Amino acid sequence: MPQLSQDSQEYLQKHFSRPSIWTHFLPLFRAQRYNADIHQTTENEGDSRAVSDFKPMGSERMEMRKRQVPAAPDAPGAAPGQPGVGSRGSNACCFCWCCCCSCSCPAPTLEEVNAWAQSFDKLMVTPAGRNAFREFLRTEFSEENMLFWMACEELKKEANKNIIEEKARIIYEDYISILSPKEVSLDSRVREVINRNMVEPSQHIFDDAQLQIYTLMHRDSYPRFMNSTVYKDLLQSLSEKSIEA
């Protein structure tokens, strides 16, 4: 093996020994590390800004709902607001346009409660029956089915085109949209028809969907309601009052 000259050995020791190599590359390493840290910090700041600017999906619609809900009257005898465009009437809490609160429903009679067991139609035809059934649906986390059905009933009563369009839009957002927490269960065919007709909605735009939800409540929820403590306790209470009278 050939021997290196003295000058070559000194050159190698000077320029390629471990200390000199580290001294040569250390500034470059530090510069690259600094640039990487700056880049990462910039990305993190961008992510923080993105997170702070991000709003959950549907937040704008919730703000719109808050603006649409009329303020509660200060005086106990204050007259409730009238339903109209951009308003849900006095019963804004459930986002429909019907008097479905328990305070507005007359107390059912024993005859009515007994009739509820005869057919689902007889249950749904009375305000007290709908209210009792709705209370039961709330315990099963399916109250939106009744709210949707009642909102459709109120929509059918409208004749003003502007009000129909506004109510149809709100019903769609509340019960048809896949982004709504109260979306009802509909098949794709019915949903597609509604989507097409929303361009120019009529008071009957949700008829097929309403029938589908009515059938669903009749088939699934009604039998459980008849065997529930909600119905049995009400029937027993009215029977005892009838005996005492």
XYZ file of C-alpha atoms in Angstrom:
245
model
C 0.000 0.000 0.000
C 1.551 3.371 -0.987
C 2.537 5.733 1.810
C 1.132 9.285 1.921
C 3.497 12.130 1.956
C 3.902 14.261 5.042
C 2.055 17.148 3.393
C -0.900 14.907 2.475
C -1.160 13.533 5.993
C -1.156 17.022 7.472
C -3.846 18.131 4.993
C -6.113 15.211 5.860
C -5.679 15.691 9.581
C -6.430 19.366 9.227
C -9.524 19.184 7.053
C -11.092 15.752 7.693
C -10.513 14.988 11.339
C -13.692 14.573 13.425
C -13.488 17.939 15.197
C -12.937 19.866 11.988
C -15.786 18.069 10.203
C -18.203 18.831 13.057
C -16.999 22.437 13.117
C -17.625 22.693 9.398
C -21.139 21.261 9.408
C -22.406 22.607 12.740
C -23.371 26.059 11.390
C -25.235 24.439 8.502
C -27.045 22.074 10.848
C -28.052 24.915 13.150
C -29.295 27.009 10.240
C -31.415 24.154 8.911
C -32.810 23.449 12.374
C -33.691 27.121 12.840
C -35.451 27.292 9.488
C -37.383 24.122 10.304
C -38.464 25.548 13.661
C -39.617 28.787 12.043
C -41.559 26.838 9.416
C -43.199 24.643 12.051
C -44.105 27.668 14.173
C -45.700 29.343 11.166
C -47.714 26.214 10.422
C -48.865 25.960 14.038
C -49.924 29.588 14.040
C -51.811 28.987 10.821
C -53.511 25.945 12.354
C -54.423 27.976 15.432
C -55.945 30.669 13.287
C -57.808 28.043 11.289
C -59.148 26.444 14.474
C -60.187 29.775 15.923
C -61.916 30.753 12.669
C -63.650 27.367 12.328
C -67.335 27.250 13.183
C -69.244 24.006 13.619
C -71.463 23.043 10.741
C -74.967 24.332 11.254
C -73.964 27.144 13.649
C -75.269 29.791 11.267
C -78.616 28.017 11.063
C -78.811 27.840 14.849
C -78.186 31.595 15.012
C -80.978 32.078 12.481
C -83.278 29.993 14.682
C -82.466 32.164 17.693
C -83.363 35.281 15.740
C -86.606 33.737 14.514
C -87.817 32.685 17.969
C -89.913 35.538 19.403
C -89.127 36.819 22.859
C -91.296 35.437 25.650
C -93.953 37.946 26.797
C -93.220 39.648 30.103
C -96.782 39.761 31.286
C -98.581 36.465 31.982
C -101.594 37.607 29.996
C -99.667 38.816 26.992
C -101.065 37.625 23.686
C -98.934 35.097 21.810
C -97.405 36.033 18.490
C -99.194 35.082 15.317
C -97.540 32.582 13.006
C -96.110 34.074 9.861
C -93.042 34.400 7.738
C -89.947 34.098 9.878
C -92.017 33.234 12.947
C -92.991 29.952 14.563
C -95.888 31.360 16.495
C -96.348 31.030 20.231
C -94.963 27.500 20.292
C -91.485 28.239 19.001
C -89.899 25.726 21.375
C -90.663 22.760 19.123
C -90.245 24.549 15.762
C -93.701 23.842 14.452
C -96.826 25.919 13.982
C -99.387 24.048 16.010
C -100.727 24.329 19.535
C -99.091 21.127 20.679
C -97.905 22.149 24.136
C -99.535 20.268 26.971
C -100.837 23.510 28.466
C -102.998 24.152 25.379
C -104.471 20.662 25.099
C -107.724 19.845 26.879
C -107.631 16.996 29.356
C -108.762 13.752 27.719
C -111.883 11.974 28.842
C -112.065 8.305 29.775
C -113.987 7.616 26.584
C -111.280 9.222 24.484
C -108.473 7.305 26.153
C -110.346 4.031 25.674
C -110.877 4.930 22.012
C -107.134 5.355 21.509
C -106.745 1.610 21.946
C -109.173 0.950 19.087
C -107.065 2.466 16.324
C -104.115 4.722 15.681
C -106.344 7.082 13.710
C -108.518 7.711 16.777
C -105.410 8.487 18.787
C -104.086 10.968 16.240
C -107.371 12.740 15.601
C -107.567 14.318 19.060
C -105.185 16.990 20.420
C -104.971 15.178 23.766
C -104.135 11.921 22.018
C -101.384 13.518 19.966
C -99.976 15.190 23.057
C -99.909 11.965 25.094
C -98.359 10.077 22.194
C -95.776 12.804 21.742
C -94.811 12.559 25.414
C -94.231 8.856 24.898
C -92.182 9.431 21.742
C -89.981 11.800 23.692
C -89.031 8.949 26.018
C -88.014 6.934 22.949
C -86.070 9.824 21.423
C -88.307 9.901 18.359
C -90.392 12.982 19.097
C -89.290 14.495 15.790
C -91.686 12.132 13.973
C -94.708 13.710 15.648
C -93.332 17.239 15.292
C -92.772 16.691 11.576
C -96.244 15.256 11.086
C -97.886 18.184 12.891
C -95.799 20.748 11.003
C -96.969 19.197 7.722
C -100.585 19.430 8.890
C -100.162 23.134 9.579
C -98.467 23.698 6.220
C -101.509 22.277 4.420
C -103.677 25.012 5.938
C -101.649 27.822 4.367
C -102.704 29.628 1.197
C -100.165 32.461 1.032
C -97.331 31.517 -1.316
C -94.647 33.381 0.624
C -95.641 31.767 3.910
C -95.773 28.342 2.249
C -92.250 28.788 0.900
C -90.914 29.955 4.260
C -92.552 27.161 6.250
C -91.530 24.541 3.700
C -87.944 25.728 3.934
C -87.949 25.542 7.744
C -89.568 22.087 7.725
C -86.930 20.934 5.268
C -84.084 22.276 7.399
C -85.532 20.857 10.608
C -86.648 17.397 9.506
C -85.441 16.544 5.965
C -81.895 17.860 5.814
C -79.212 15.292 6.611
C -77.463 17.978 8.676
C -80.358 18.311 11.094
C -80.242 16.523 14.461
C -84.009 16.014 14.071
C -83.876 14.391 10.643
C -86.709 11.908 10.121
C -86.205 8.549 8.436
C -87.291 8.649 4.782
C -86.453 6.487 1.804
C -84.319 7.904 -0.981
C -87.179 8.133 -3.479
C -89.287 10.398 -1.269
C -86.269 12.499 -0.379
C -85.316 13.008 -4.040
C -88.844 14.132 -4.932
C -88.804 16.666 -2.103
C -85.410 17.988 -3.203
C -86.717 18.587 -6.732
C -89.915 20.244 -5.561
C -88.177 22.589 -3.117
C -87.481 24.893 -6.074
C -91.153 25.899 -5.947
C -92.769 24.225 -2.926
C -96.502 23.840 -2.408
C -98.430 23.119 0.766
C -98.447 19.437 -0.229
C -94.726 19.057 -0.889
C -94.267 16.780 2.125
C -97.402 14.640 1.696
C -95.525 11.453 0.755
C -93.009 11.963 3.547
C -95.778 12.674 6.046
C -97.583 9.468 5.092
C -94.352 7.503 5.442
C -93.724 8.873 8.946
C -97.371 8.312 9.911
C -97.050 4.679 8.829
C -93.788 4.346 10.743
C -95.367 5.646 13.964
C -98.393 3.411 13.466
C -96.350 0.280 12.884
C -93.508 0.766 15.369
C -94.377 3.282 18.085
C -98.134 2.910 18.527
C -98.068 -0.717 19.813
C -95.393 0.192 22.356
C -97.379 3.226 23.437
C -100.427 1.096 24.177
C -98.287 -1.103 26.453
C -96.437 1.784 28.068
C -96.848 3.177 31.564
C -97.722 6.536 29.981
C -100.949 5.143 28.575
C -101.721 2.694 31.388
C -101.246 5.280 34.137
C -103.455 7.778 32.319
C -106.175 5.181 31.787
C -106.025 4.086 35.420
C -106.157 7.654 36.695
C -109.222 8.509 34.624
C -110.923 5.238 35.579
C -110.431 5.983 39.291
C -111.807 9.487 38.874
C -114.815 8.100 37.019
C -115.529 5.660 39.869
C -115.197 8.378 42.507
C -117.592 10.598 40.616
